mmCIF file of C-alpha atoms in Angstrom:
data_model
loop_
_atom_site.group_PDB
_atom_site.id
_atom_site.type_symbol
_atom_site.label_atom_id
_atom_site.label_comp_id
_atom_site.label_asym_id
_atom_site.label_seq_id
_atom_site.Cartn_x
_atom_site.Cartn_y
_atom_site.Cartn_z
ATOM 1 C CA UNK A 201 -13.704 -13.807 -0.192
ATOM 2 C CA UNK A 202 -14.140 -10.101 0.166
ATOM 3 C CA UNK A 203 -17.900 -10.507 -0.343
ATOM 4 C CA UNK A 204 -20.631 -10.978 2.219
ATOM 5 C CA UNK A 205 -23.105 -8.342 3.271
ATOM 6 C CA UNK A 206 -25.341 -7.015 6.044
ATOM 7 C CA UNK A 207 -26.698 -9.582 8.470
ATOM 8 C CA UNK A 208 -30.205 -9.573 9.856
ATOM 9 C CA UNK A 209 -28.776 -9.340 13.362
ATOM 10 C CA UNK A 210 -29.085 -13.039 14.103
ATOM 11 C CA UNK A 211 -25.960 -15.032 14.837
ATOM 12 C CA UNK A 212 -25.638 -18.175 16.871
ATOM 13 C CA UNK A 213 -22.227 -17.124 18.139
ATOM 14 C CA UNK A 214 -20.547 -13.735 18.161
ATOM 15 C CA UNK A 215 -21.747 -11.072 15.726
ATOM 16 C CA UNK A 216 -19.104 -10.265 13.117
ATOM 17 C CA UNK A 217 -18.812 -6.484 12.941
ATOM 18 C CA UNK A 218 -17.131 -4.332 10.291
ATOM 19 C CA UNK A 219 -16.510 -0.680 9.455
ATOM 20 C CA UNK A 220 -18.906 0.167 6.623
ATOM 21 C CA UNK A 221 -18.500 3.205 4.374
ATOM 22 C CA UNK A 222 -22.152 4.256 4.024
ATOM 23 C CA UNK A 223 -21.866 7.840 2.702
ATOM 24 C CA UNK A 224 -19.305 10.603 2.197
ATOM 25 C CA UNK A 225 -17.420 11.118 5.480
ATOM 26 C CA UNK A 226 -19.606 8.510 7.175
ATOM 27 C CA UNK A 227 -18.336 5.197 8.577
ATOM 28 C CA UNK A 228 -20.555 2.938 10.687
ATOM 29 C CA UNK A 229 -19.631 -0.216 12.599
ATOM 30 C CA UNK A 230 -22.369 -2.642 11.583
ATOM 31 C CA UNK A 231 -22.855 -6.411 11.259
ATOM 32 C CA UNK A 232 -21.013 -8.086 8.368
ATOM 33 C CA UNK A 233 -22.208 -11.474 7.168
ATOM 34 C CA UNK A 234 -19.299 -13.617 5.973
ATOM 35 C CA UNK A 235 -19.542 -15.866 2.907
ATOM 36 C CA UNK A 236 -19.467 -19.634 3.372
ATOM 37 C CA UNK A 237 -15.986 -21.090 3.883
ATOM 38 C CA UNK A 238 -14.846 -22.772 0.668
ATOM 39 C CA UNK A 239 -12.545 -25.821 0.664
ATOM 40 C CA UNK A 240 -9.498 -23.660 -0.128
ATOM 41 C CA UNK A 241 -10.438 -20.733 2.128
ATOM 42 C CA UNK A 242 -9.588 -19.736 5.671
ATOM 43 C CA UNK A 243 -11.459 -17.624 8.178
ATOM 44 C CA UNK A 244 -9.169 -15.061 9.776
ATOM 45 C CA UNK A 245 -9.703 -12.997 12.919
ATOM 46 C CA UNK A 246 -8.325 -9.567 12.084
ATOM 47 C CA UNK A 247 -5.777 -8.232 14.545
ATOM 48 C CA UNK A 248 -4.057 -5.333 12.729
ATOM 49 C CA UNK A 249 -5.498 -3.194 9.925
ATOM 50 C CA UNK A 250 -3.781 -0.092 8.538
ATOM 51 C CA UNK A 251 -5.379 2.932 6.864
ATOM 52 C CA UNK A 252 -4.249 3.596 3.284
ATOM 53 C CA UNK A 253 -4.568 6.820 1.316
ATOM 54 C CA UNK A 254 -7.100 5.090 -0.931
ATOM 55 C CA UNK A 255 -9.310 4.370 2.104
ATOM 56 C CA UNK A 256 -9.296 8.090 2.908
ATOM 57 C CA UNK A 257 -10.115 8.947 -0.739
ATOM 58 C CA UNK A 258 -13.124 6.641 -0.620
ATOM 59 C CA UNK A 259 -14.273 8.177 2.667
ATOM 60 C CA UNK A 260 -13.965 11.748 1.390
ATOM 61 C CA UNK A 261 -15.277 11.305 -2.168
ATOM 62 C CA UNK A 262 -16.710 7.761 -2.518
ATOM 63 C CA UNK A 263 -14.245 7.179 -5.311
ATOM 64 C CA UNK A 264 -10.574 6.514 -6.024
ATOM 65 C CA UNK A 265 -9.395 6.898 -9.617
ATOM 66 C CA UNK A 266 -11.992 5.058 -11.717
ATOM 67 C CA UNK A 267 -13.393 2.991 -8.824
ATOM 68 C CA UNK A 268 -16.676 4.382 -7.476
ATOM 69 C CA UNK A 269 -18.545 3.317 -4.323
ATOM 70 C CA UNK A 270 -22.204 2.893 -5.293
ATOM 71 C CA UNK A 271 -23.467 0.992 -2.247
ATOM 72 C CA UNK A 272 -22.280 0.526 1.351
ATOM 73 C CA UNK A 273 -18.843 -1.129 1.473
ATOM 74 C CA UNK A 274 -16.593 -2.481 4.205
ATOM 75 C CA UNK A 275 -13.339 -0.473 4.183
ATOM 76 C CA UNK A 276 -9.705 -1.559 4.726
ATOM 77 C CA UNK A 277 -7.141 -3.755 2.952
ATOM 78 C CA UNK A 278 -3.800 -3.586 4.822
ATOM 79 C CA UNK A 279 -4.234 -6.417 7.271
ATOM 80 C CA UNK A 280 -2.993 -9.345 9.320
ATOM 81 C CA UNK A 281 -4.681 -11.709 11.732
ATOM 82 C CA UNK A 282 -4.980 -15.193 13.212
ATOM 83 C CA UNK A 283 -6.471 -18.241 11.471
ATOM 84 C CA UNK A 284 -9.697 -19.371 13.162
ATOM 85 C CA UNK A 285 -10.959 -21.959 10.657
ATOM 86 C CA UNK A 286 -9.510 -23.732 7.599
ATOM 87 C CA UNK A 287 -11.258 -25.220 4.586
ATOM 88 C CA UNK A 288 -11.193 -28.945 3.936
ATOM 89 C CA UNK A 289 -8.497 -28.730 1.229
ATOM 90 C CA UNK A 290 -6.143 -26.318 3.039
ATOM 91 C CA UNK A 291 -2.804 -28.021 3.707
ATOM 92 C CA UNK A 292 -0.294 -25.337 4.716
ATOM 93 C CA UNK A 293 -2.154 -23.391 7.413
ATOM 94 C CA UNK A 294 -3.698 -24.426 10.736
ATOM 95 C CA UNK A 295 -5.899 -22.759 13.316
ATOM 96 C CA UNK A 296 -3.796 -20.333 15.376
ATOM 97 C CA UNK A 297 -1.348 -19.401 12.622
ATOM 98 C CA UNK A 298 -0.600 -15.677 12.396
ATOM 99 C CA UNK A 299 -0.867 -14.506 8.777
ATOM 100 C CA UNK A 300 -0.544 -11.454 6.563
ATOM 101 C CA UNK A 301 -3.213 -11.222 3.867
ATOM 102 C CA UNK A 302 -2.584 -10.266 0.245
ATOM 103 C CA UNK A 303 -5.837 -8.441 -0.551
ATOM 104 C CA UNK A 304 -6.333 -9.161 -4.257
ATOM 105 C CA UNK A 305 -7.976 -12.309 -5.685
ATOM 106 C CA UNK A 306 -7.217 -12.674 -9.400
ATOM 107 C CA UNK A 307 -9.014 -14.942 -11.876
ATOM 108 C CA UNK A 308 -6.008 -17.067 -12.995
ATOM 109 C CA UNK A 309 -7.718 -17.504 -16.378
ATOM 110 C CA UNK A 310 -6.924 -14.309 -18.292
ATOM 111 C CA UNK A 311 -3.779 -13.662 -20.335
ATOM 112 C CA UNK A 312 -2.263 -11.402 -17.674
ATOM 113 C CA UNK A 313 -2.713 -14.014 -14.955
ATOM 114 C CA UNK A 314 -1.340 -16.799 -17.147
ATOM 115 C CA UNK A 315 1.722 -14.673 -17.908
ATOM 116 C CA UNK A 316 2.295 -14.112 -14.193
ATOM 117 C CA UNK A 317 1.252 -10.448 -14.118
ATOM 118 C CA UNK A 318 -1.825 -11.167 -12.065
ATOM 119 C CA UNK A 319 -1.875 -7.641 -10.621
ATOM 120 C CA UNK A 320 -3.177 -6.503 -14.036
ATOM 121 C CA UNK A 321 -6.092 -8.980 -14.010
ATOM 122 C CA UNK A 322 -9.252 -7.179 -15.231
ATOM 123 C CA UNK A 323 -11.408 -9.352 -12.949
ATOM 124 C CA UNK A 324 -9.379 -8.769 -9.778
ATOM 125 C CA UNK A 325 -11.431 -8.854 -6.584
ATOM 126 C CA UNK A 326 -9.537 -6.608 -4.192
ATOM 127 C CA UNK A 327 -10.408 -5.795 -0.579
ATOM 128 C CA UNK A 328 -12.275 -2.458 -0.344
ATOM 129 C CA UNK A 329 -12.222 -1.772 -4.067
ATOM 130 C CA UNK A 330 -15.891 -1.431 -5.038
ATOM 131 C CA UNK A 331 -17.970 -3.510 -5.079
ATOM 132 C CA UNK A 332 -15.755 -5.897 -3.046
ATOM 133 C CA UNK A 333 -15.821 -5.577 0.735
ATOM 134 C CA UNK A 334 -12.644 -4.952 2.720
ATOM 135 C CA UNK A 335 -11.054 -6.246 5.892
ATOM 136 C CA UNK A 336 -11.649 -3.731 8.706
ATOM 137 C CA UNK A 337 -13.792 -6.296 10.480
ATOM 138 C CA UNK A 338 -13.613 -8.798 13.320
ATOM 139 C CA UNK A 339 -13.269 -11.641 10.821
ATOM 140 C CA UNK A 340 -12.900 -12.177 7.076
ATOM 141 C CA UNK A 341 -12.882 -15.176 4.749
ATOM 142 C CA UNK A 342 -10.009 -15.295 2.253
ATOM 143 C CA UNK A 343 -8.223 -17.822 -0.006
ATOM 144 C CA UNK A 344 -5.555 -19.707 1.939
ATOM 145 C CA UNK A 345 -2.949 -19.180 -0.784
ATOM 146 C CA UNK A 346 -3.186 -15.416 -0.211
ATOM 147 C CA UNK A 347 -2.508 -15.769 3.523
ATOM 148 C CA UNK A 348 1.194 -15.810 4.395
ATOM 149 C CA UNK A 349 2.411 -17.181 7.709
ATOM 150 C CA UNK A 350 4.362 -14.644 9.761
ATOM 151 C CA UNK A 351 7.865 -15.493 10.995
ATOM 152 C CA UNK A 352 8.016 -15.741 14.787
ATOM 153 C CA UNK A 353 9.857 -12.427 15.139
ATOM 154 C CA UNK A 354 7.442 -10.459 12.920
ATOM 155 C CA UNK A 355 4.456 -8.840 14.661
ATOM 156 C CA UNK A 356 0.900 -8.692 13.364
ATOM 157 C CA UNK A 357 1.262 -4.933 12.817
ATOM 158 C CA UNK A 358 4.365 -5.555 10.726
ATOM 159 C CA UNK A 359 2.407 -8.205 8.846
ATOM 160 C CA UNK A 360 -0.227 -5.612 7.948
ATOM 161 C CA UNK A 361 2.569 -3.310 6.748
ATOM 162 C CA UNK A 362 3.491 -5.889 4.082
ATOM 163 C CA UNK A 363 0.746 -4.371 1.924
ATOM 164 C CA UNK A 364 2.178 -0.842 1.581
ATOM 165 C CA UNK A 365 5.711 -2.255 1.611
ATOM 166 C CA UNK A 366 4.728 -4.430 -1.355
ATOM 167 C CA UNK A 367 4.180 -1.293 -3.426
ATOM 168 C CA UNK A 368 7.785 -0.251 -2.795
ATOM 169 C CA UNK A 369 9.114 -3.747 -3.490
ATOM 170 C CA UNK A 370 7.182 -4.011 -6.761
ATOM 171 C CA UNK A 371 8.433 -0.548 -7.795
ATOM 172 C CA UNK A 372 12.037 -1.581 -7.106
ATOM 173 C CA UNK A 373 11.600 -4.716 -9.201
ATOM 174 C CA UNK A 374 10.073 -2.733 -12.067
ATOM 175 C CA UNK A 375 12.985 -0.261 -11.942
ATOM 176 C CA UNK A 376 15.712 -2.945 -11.549
ATOM 177 C CA UNK A 377 17.150 -1.486 -8.347
ATOM 178 C CA UNK A 378 20.502 -2.945 -7.287
ATOM 179 C CA UNK A 379 23.870 -2.129 -5.702
ATOM 180 C CA UNK A 380 24.854 0.145 -8.595
ATOM 181 C CA UNK A 381 21.644 2.192 -8.665
ATOM 182 C CA UNK A 382 21.565 5.662 -7.145
ATOM 183 C CA UNK A 383 17.954 6.472 -6.290
ATOM 184 C CA UNK A 384 15.902 9.662 -6.087
ATOM 185 C CA UNK A 385 12.538 9.484 -4.309
ATOM 186 C CA UNK A 386 10.010 12.255 -4.913
ATOM 187 C CA UNK A 387 7.675 12.436 -1.926
ATOM 188 C CA UNK A 388 8.254 11.336 1.674
ATOM 189 C CA UNK A 389 4.739 10.170 2.481
ATOM 190 C CA UNK A 390 4.016 6.556 3.487
ATOM 191 C CA UNK A 391 4.614 5.165 -0.020
ATOM 192 C CA UNK A 392 7.722 7.276 -0.598
ATOM 193 C CA UNK A 393 9.150 6.029 2.693
ATOM 194 C CA UNK A 394 8.462 2.332 2.012
ATOM 195 C CA UNK A 395 9.907 2.757 -1.484
ATOM 196 C CA UNK A 396 13.042 4.239 0.068
ATOM 197 C CA UNK A 397 13.282 1.344 2.546
ATOM 198 C CA UNK A 398 12.776 -1.193 -0.237
ATOM 199 C CA UNK A 399 15.386 0.460 -2.459
ATOM 200 C CA UNK A 400 17.924 0.243 0.361
ATOM 201 C CA UNK A 401 17.076 -3.431 0.927
ATOM 202 C CA UNK A 402 17.545 -4.042 -2.812
ATOM 203 C CA UNK A 403 21.050 -2.620 -2.463
ATOM 204 C CA UNK A 404 20.763 1.003 -3.597
ATOM 205 C CA UNK A 405 24.002 2.654 -2.377
ATOM 206 C CA UNK A 406 22.753 6.243 -2.267
ATOM 207 C CA UNK A 407 19.217 7.584 -1.822
ATOM 208 C CA UNK A 408 18.094 11.212 -1.969
ATOM 209 C CA UNK A 409 14.493 12.002 -0.994
ATOM 210 C CA UNK A 410 12.628 15.275 -1.509
ATOM 211 C CA UNK A 411 9.367 16.650 -0.125
ATOM 212 C CA UNK A 412 7.609 19.936 0.595
ATOM 213 C CA UNK A 413 7.269 19.221 4.342
ATOM 214 C CA UNK A 414 10.127 19.381 6.859
ATOM 215 C CA UNK A 415 8.445 16.905 9.228
ATOM 216 C CA UNK A 416 8.300 14.178 6.590
ATOM 217 C CA UNK A 417 11.890 14.821 5.530
ATOM 218 C CA UNK A 418 13.105 14.466 9.103
ATOM 219 C CA UNK A 419 11.399 11.064 9.302
ATOM 220 C CA UNK A 420 13.028 10.060 6.005
ATOM 221 C CA UNK A 421 16.426 11.053 7.392
ATOM 222 C CA UNK A 422 15.837 9.005 10.556
ATOM 223 C CA UNK A 423 14.884 6.030 8.381
ATOM 224 C CA UNK A 424 18.155 6.170 6.470
ATOM 225 C CA UNK A 425 17.946 8.627 3.573
ATOM 226 C CA UNK A 426 21.448 9.792 2.636
ATOM 227 C CA UNK A 427 20.262 13.305 1.795
ATOM 228 C CA UNK A 428 16.957 15.157 2.177
ATOM 229 C CA UNK A 429 15.917 18.223 0.185
ATOM 230 C CA UNK A 430 12.963 20.502 0.824
ATOM 231 C CA UNK A 431 11.344 21.614 -2.423
ATOM 232 C CA UNK A 432 8.551 24.000 -3.344
ATOM 233 C CA UNK A 433 5.268 23.454 -5.163
ATOM 234 C CA UNK A 434 6.270 26.027 -7.814
ATOM 235 C CA UNK A 435 7.136 24.457 -11.165
ATOM 236 C CA UNK A 436 9.351 27.455 -11.943
ATOM 237 C CA UNK A 437 11.815 26.094 -9.356
ATOM 238 C CA UNK A 438 12.408 22.767 -11.125
ATOM 239 C CA UNK A 439 15.765 23.547 -12.741
ATOM 240 C CA UNK A 440 17.230 25.010 -9.564
ATOM 241 C CA UNK A 441 15.993 22.053 -7.522
ATOM 242 C CA UNK A 442 17.342 19.543 -10.048
ATOM 243 C CA UNK A 443 20.745 21.138 -9.525
ATOM 244 C CA UNK A 444 20.399 20.690 -5.757
ATOM 245 C CA UNK A 445 19.333 17.054 -6.218
ATOM 246 C CA UNK A 446 22.262 16.223 -8.501
ATOM 247 C CA UNK A 447 24.700 17.932 -6.133
ATOM 248 C CA UNK A 448 23.247 16.014 -3.161
ATOM 249 C CA UNK A 449 23.494 12.732 -5.047
ATOM 250 C CA UNK A 450 27.183 13.353 -5.783
ATOM 251 C CA UNK A 451 26.821 11.311 -8.951
ATOM 252 C CA UNK A 452 24.239 10.258 -11.493
ATOM 253 C CA UNK A 453 20.572 9.805 -10.590
ATOM 254 C CA UNK A 454 20.063 6.342 -12.073
ATOM 255 C CA UNK A 455 16.437 5.826 -11.057
ATOM 256 C CA UNK A 456 13.808 8.276 -9.856
ATOM 257 C CA UNK A 457 10.621 7.162 -8.114
ATOM 258 C CA UNK A 458 7.802 9.687 -8.311
ATOM 259 C CA UNK A 459 5.723 8.750 -5.281
ATOM 260 C CA UNK A 460 3.505 11.842 -5.548
ATOM 261 C CA UNK A 461 2.445 11.910 -9.188
ATOM 262 C CA UNK A 462 2.077 15.607 -9.945
ATOM 263 C CA UNK A 463 3.198 17.720 -12.907
ATOM 264 C CA UNK A 464 6.057 19.176 -10.922
ATOM 265 C CA UNK A 465 7.307 15.973 -9.326
ATOM 266 C CA UNK A 466 7.269 14.089 -12.628
ATOM 267 C CA UNK A 467 8.971 16.994 -14.410
ATOM 268 C CA UNK A 468 11.671 17.023 -11.731
ATOM 269 C CA UNK A 469 12.140 13.246 -11.958
ATOM 270 C CA UNK A 470 12.417 13.259 -15.761
ATOM 271 C CA UNK A 471 14.885 16.168 -15.704
ATOM 272 C CA UNK A 472 17.053 14.902 -12.847
ATOM 273 C CA UNK A 473 17.426 11.322 -14.087
ATOM 274 C CA UNK A 474 20.592 10.560 -16.032
ATOM 275 C CA UNK A 475 20.597 9.589 -19.719
ATOM 276 C CA UNK A 476 19.706 5.932 -19.995
ATOM 277 C CA UNK A 477 18.120 5.926 -16.542
ATOM 278 C CA UNK A 478 14.593 5.124 -15.412
ATOM 279 C CA UNK A 479 11.676 7.017 -13.927
ATOM 280 C CA UNK A 480 9.084 4.916 -12.113
ATOM 281 C CA UNK A 481 5.718 6.603 -11.582
ATOM 282 C CA UNK A 482 4.289 5.266 -8.319
ATOM 283 C CA UNK A 483 1.998 8.048 -7.056
ATOM 284 C CA UNK A 484 -1.181 9.073 -8.827
ATOM 285 C CA UNK A 485 -1.764 12.662 -7.752
ATOM 286 C CA UNK A 486 -2.773 13.941 -11.184
ATOM 287 C CA UNK A 487 -4.879 11.901 -13.593
ATOM 288 C CA UNK A 488 -3.286 13.758 -16.515
ATOM 289 C CA UNK A 489 0.057 15.583 -16.638
ATOM 290 C CA UNK A 490 1.965 17.944 -18.886
ATOM 291 C CA UNK A 491 5.620 16.927 -18.629
ATOM 292 C CA UNK A 492 8.814 17.318 -20.756
ATOM 293 C CA UNK A 493 8.650 13.814 -22.197
ATOM 294 C CA UNK A 494 10.429 14.548 -25.486
ATOM 295 C CA UNK A 495 13.741 15.737 -23.937
ATOM 296 C CA UNK A 496 13.665 12.736 -21.591
ATOM 297 C CA UNK A 497 12.997 10.351 -24.489
ATOM 298 C CA UNK A 498 15.885 11.911 -26.420
ATOM 299 C CA UNK A 499 18.128 10.932 -23.497
ATOM 300 C CA UNK A 500 16.622 7.420 -23.500
ATOM 301 C CA UNK A 501 15.084 7.821 -20.065
ATOM 302 C CA UNK A 502 12.628 4.947 -19.634
ATOM 303 C CA UNK A 503 9.312 5.644 -17.924
ATOM 304 C CA UNK A 504 7.632 2.713 -16.176
ATOM 305 C CA UNK A 505 4.441 2.543 -14.174
ATOM 306 C CA UNK A 506 3.251 0.225 -11.449
ATOM 307 C CA UNK A 507 -0.152 -1.052 -10.389
ATOM 308 C CA UNK A 508 -0.253 -2.578 -6.934
ATOM 309 C CA UNK A 509 2.148 -5.567 -6.823
ATOM 310 C CA UNK A 510 2.636 -9.258 -7.533
ATOM 311 C CA UNK A 511 4.395 -12.051 -5.618
ATOM 312 C CA UNK A 512 5.774 -9.665 -3.008
ATOM 313 C CA UNK A 513 4.628 -11.038 0.365
ATOM 314 C CA UNK A 514 7.339 -13.717 0.775
ATOM 315 C CA UNK A 515 10.101 -11.182 0.061
ATOM 316 C CA UNK A 516 8.521 -8.544 2.314
ATOM 317 C CA UNK A 517 8.322 -11.034 5.162
ATOM 318 C CA UNK A 518 11.928 -12.069 4.626
ATOM 319 C CA UNK A 519 13.057 -8.421 4.693
ATOM 320 C CA UNK A 520 11.157 -7.969 7.977
ATOM 321 C CA UNK A 521 12.374 -11.259 9.483
ATOM 322 C CA UNK A 522 16.019 -10.542 8.657
ATOM 323 C CA UNK A 523 15.884 -6.923 9.814
ATOM 324 C CA UNK A 524 16.829 -5.582 6.368
ATOM 325 C CA UNK A 525 13.705 -3.454 6.627
ATOM 326 C CA UNK A 526 12.176 -2.040 9.814
ATOM 327 C CA UNK A 527 8.645 -0.723 9.263
ATOM 328 C CA UNK A 528 7.833 -0.228 12.941
ATOM 329 C CA UNK A 529 8.801 3.494 13.008
ATOM 330 C CA UNK A 530 6.237 4.146 10.261
ATOM 331 C CA UNK A 531 3.363 3.221 12.591
ATOM 332 C CA UNK A 532 2.712 6.535 14.322
ATOM 333 C CA UNK A 533 -0.853 6.192 15.620
ATOM 334 C CA UNK A 534 -2.888 3.288 16.997
ATOM 335 C CA UNK A 535 -6.611 2.946 17.603
ATOM 336 C CA UNK A 536 -9.042 0.301 18.800
ATOM 337 C CA UNK A 537 -12.151 -0.863 16.950
ATOM 338 C CA UNK A 538 -15.038 1.215 18.306
ATOM 339 C CA UNK A 539 -17.274 3.668 16.423
ATOM 340 C CA UNK A 540 -15.543 6.637 18.064
ATOM 341 C CA UNK A 541 -12.029 5.306 17.460
ATOM 342 C CA UNK A 542 -12.713 4.417 13.824
ATOM 343 C CA UNK A 543 -13.859 7.983 13.185
ATOM 344 C CA UNK A 544 -10.871 9.457 15.058
ATOM 345 C CA UNK A 545 -8.422 7.185 13.238
ATOM 346 C CA UNK A 546 -9.626 8.238 9.791
ATOM 347 C CA UNK A 547 -9.617 11.912 10.817
ATOM 348 C CA UNK A 548 -6.017 11.484 12.025
ATOM 349 C CA UNK A 549 -4.948 9.817 8.777
ATOM 350 C CA UNK A 550 -6.724 12.412 6.621
ATOM 351 C CA UNK A 551 -5.111 15.333 8.483
ATOM 352 C CA UNK A 552 -1.631 14.089 7.671
ATOM 353 C CA UNK A 553 0.813 16.177 9.647
ATOM 354 C CA UNK A 554 2.953 13.843 11.744
ATOM 355 C CA UNK A 555 0.732 10.831 10.975
ATOM 356 C CA UNK A 556 2.432 8.313 8.705
ATOM 357 C CA UNK A 557 0.661 4.985 9.203
ATOM 358 C CA UNK A 558 -2.473 4.822 11.325
ATOM 359 C CA UNK A 559 -3.127 1.293 12.587
ATOM 360 C CA UNK A 560 -6.157 -0.411 14.125
ATOM 361 C CA UNK A 561 -5.550 -3.060 16.807
ATOM 362 C CA UNK A 562 -8.594 -5.314 16.911
#
C-alpha cells in the first residue's frame, strides 16, 4: 500500500521495477519489492502514469511544501492500470478489470476522516509523498476501495487523468459552482485547465481564463474558455487587468480560482471578484503572500482553500464516460518506461512550454 522497498534482486517471476528518486535531478529504474497482498488489497499492473508538478518539485529540490524526501522514493501518483490479483475479501473487482487509483490512504479513525473530510487526515499515506512510495512502477499494491473500475469507453490514460481532474472537481465543490456562477480562472497550466473543464461540467455559463503565456491561453480557448486574457507579472498592472477581466466577463465575476498562487494572481482574484463572491486558492506558488484582504473582506468576498480532494473519482469517471469532460487534449507527450525515457519525460515536463500533461505508457 504505497510501501515496499528495494529487492535483493531475487524474484521467482518477473522483477517489479520502479522509477526511484535517489538524489536531486536523479531518477533510477530499480527493483521495487511490493508489500504482501492484504485481504482487502489488489495488485495492479500500471498502464498509464502521468507526471504532476509535485513530482517535478521533488526531482528538482527533494521537497514539495513541507514534505521532504530523506531517502530514496518511488515517484508518481496519477495512475491507472489492470488488476492482476485480488485479496481474499475483495468483492467488487476481479482480475482483468481496468481501474483508476485514488492515491491517498487515510486512517478512517481521526475526526477529519469520521466527518468525511478524509483529505485532511493527518496520517494520510499518499503515493509519492515522503516517506510513502509512489506508482511509477510495473506493479503496485493498493486498497481495493481506492481502485475505481473504468467505464468501457474511458481509456487507461483518461483514468490516470482522474487524479488532476479531481483537484478541479474538488475546487468546484468548495466554491459551489453552478449554472449561475460566472468563473474567472487565474493560470492556464494543467490545474487551471482541469479546473476550467470541471467548472463548465458543473454548469458555469461563462468562464474567463488568464495567463502570462500565449501558448497556454490558446489551449484554454480550444478547450472552451469563453474569453482569454494575457496578463503581465507586474503587480502594478492589477487594476488595469481587473478592468479587462470584468469587461471580458460581461457581468459579475462570481467565483475566481487562483490556480497559480502568487501575490499578483491572488490580488487580481480578490479585486476582480464581485461583492459576496468567492475566491478559491488552488495553486501554491508562494508560501506566504501580501494581498489586499481587508478590502475584499469588507465586500464579503469569501476565501476558501483546497487540499487535494475527496470522493471525486466516481464523478470524474462519469464526466469522462458521458463526454461532459474531455481530458484527452491535455495529454501532449507520451513516453515508455525505460531509463532514458523516464529522464526525457521529466525533462519535458519540467521545461513546460507546449507540454501540458506528460504521460507514461507502461
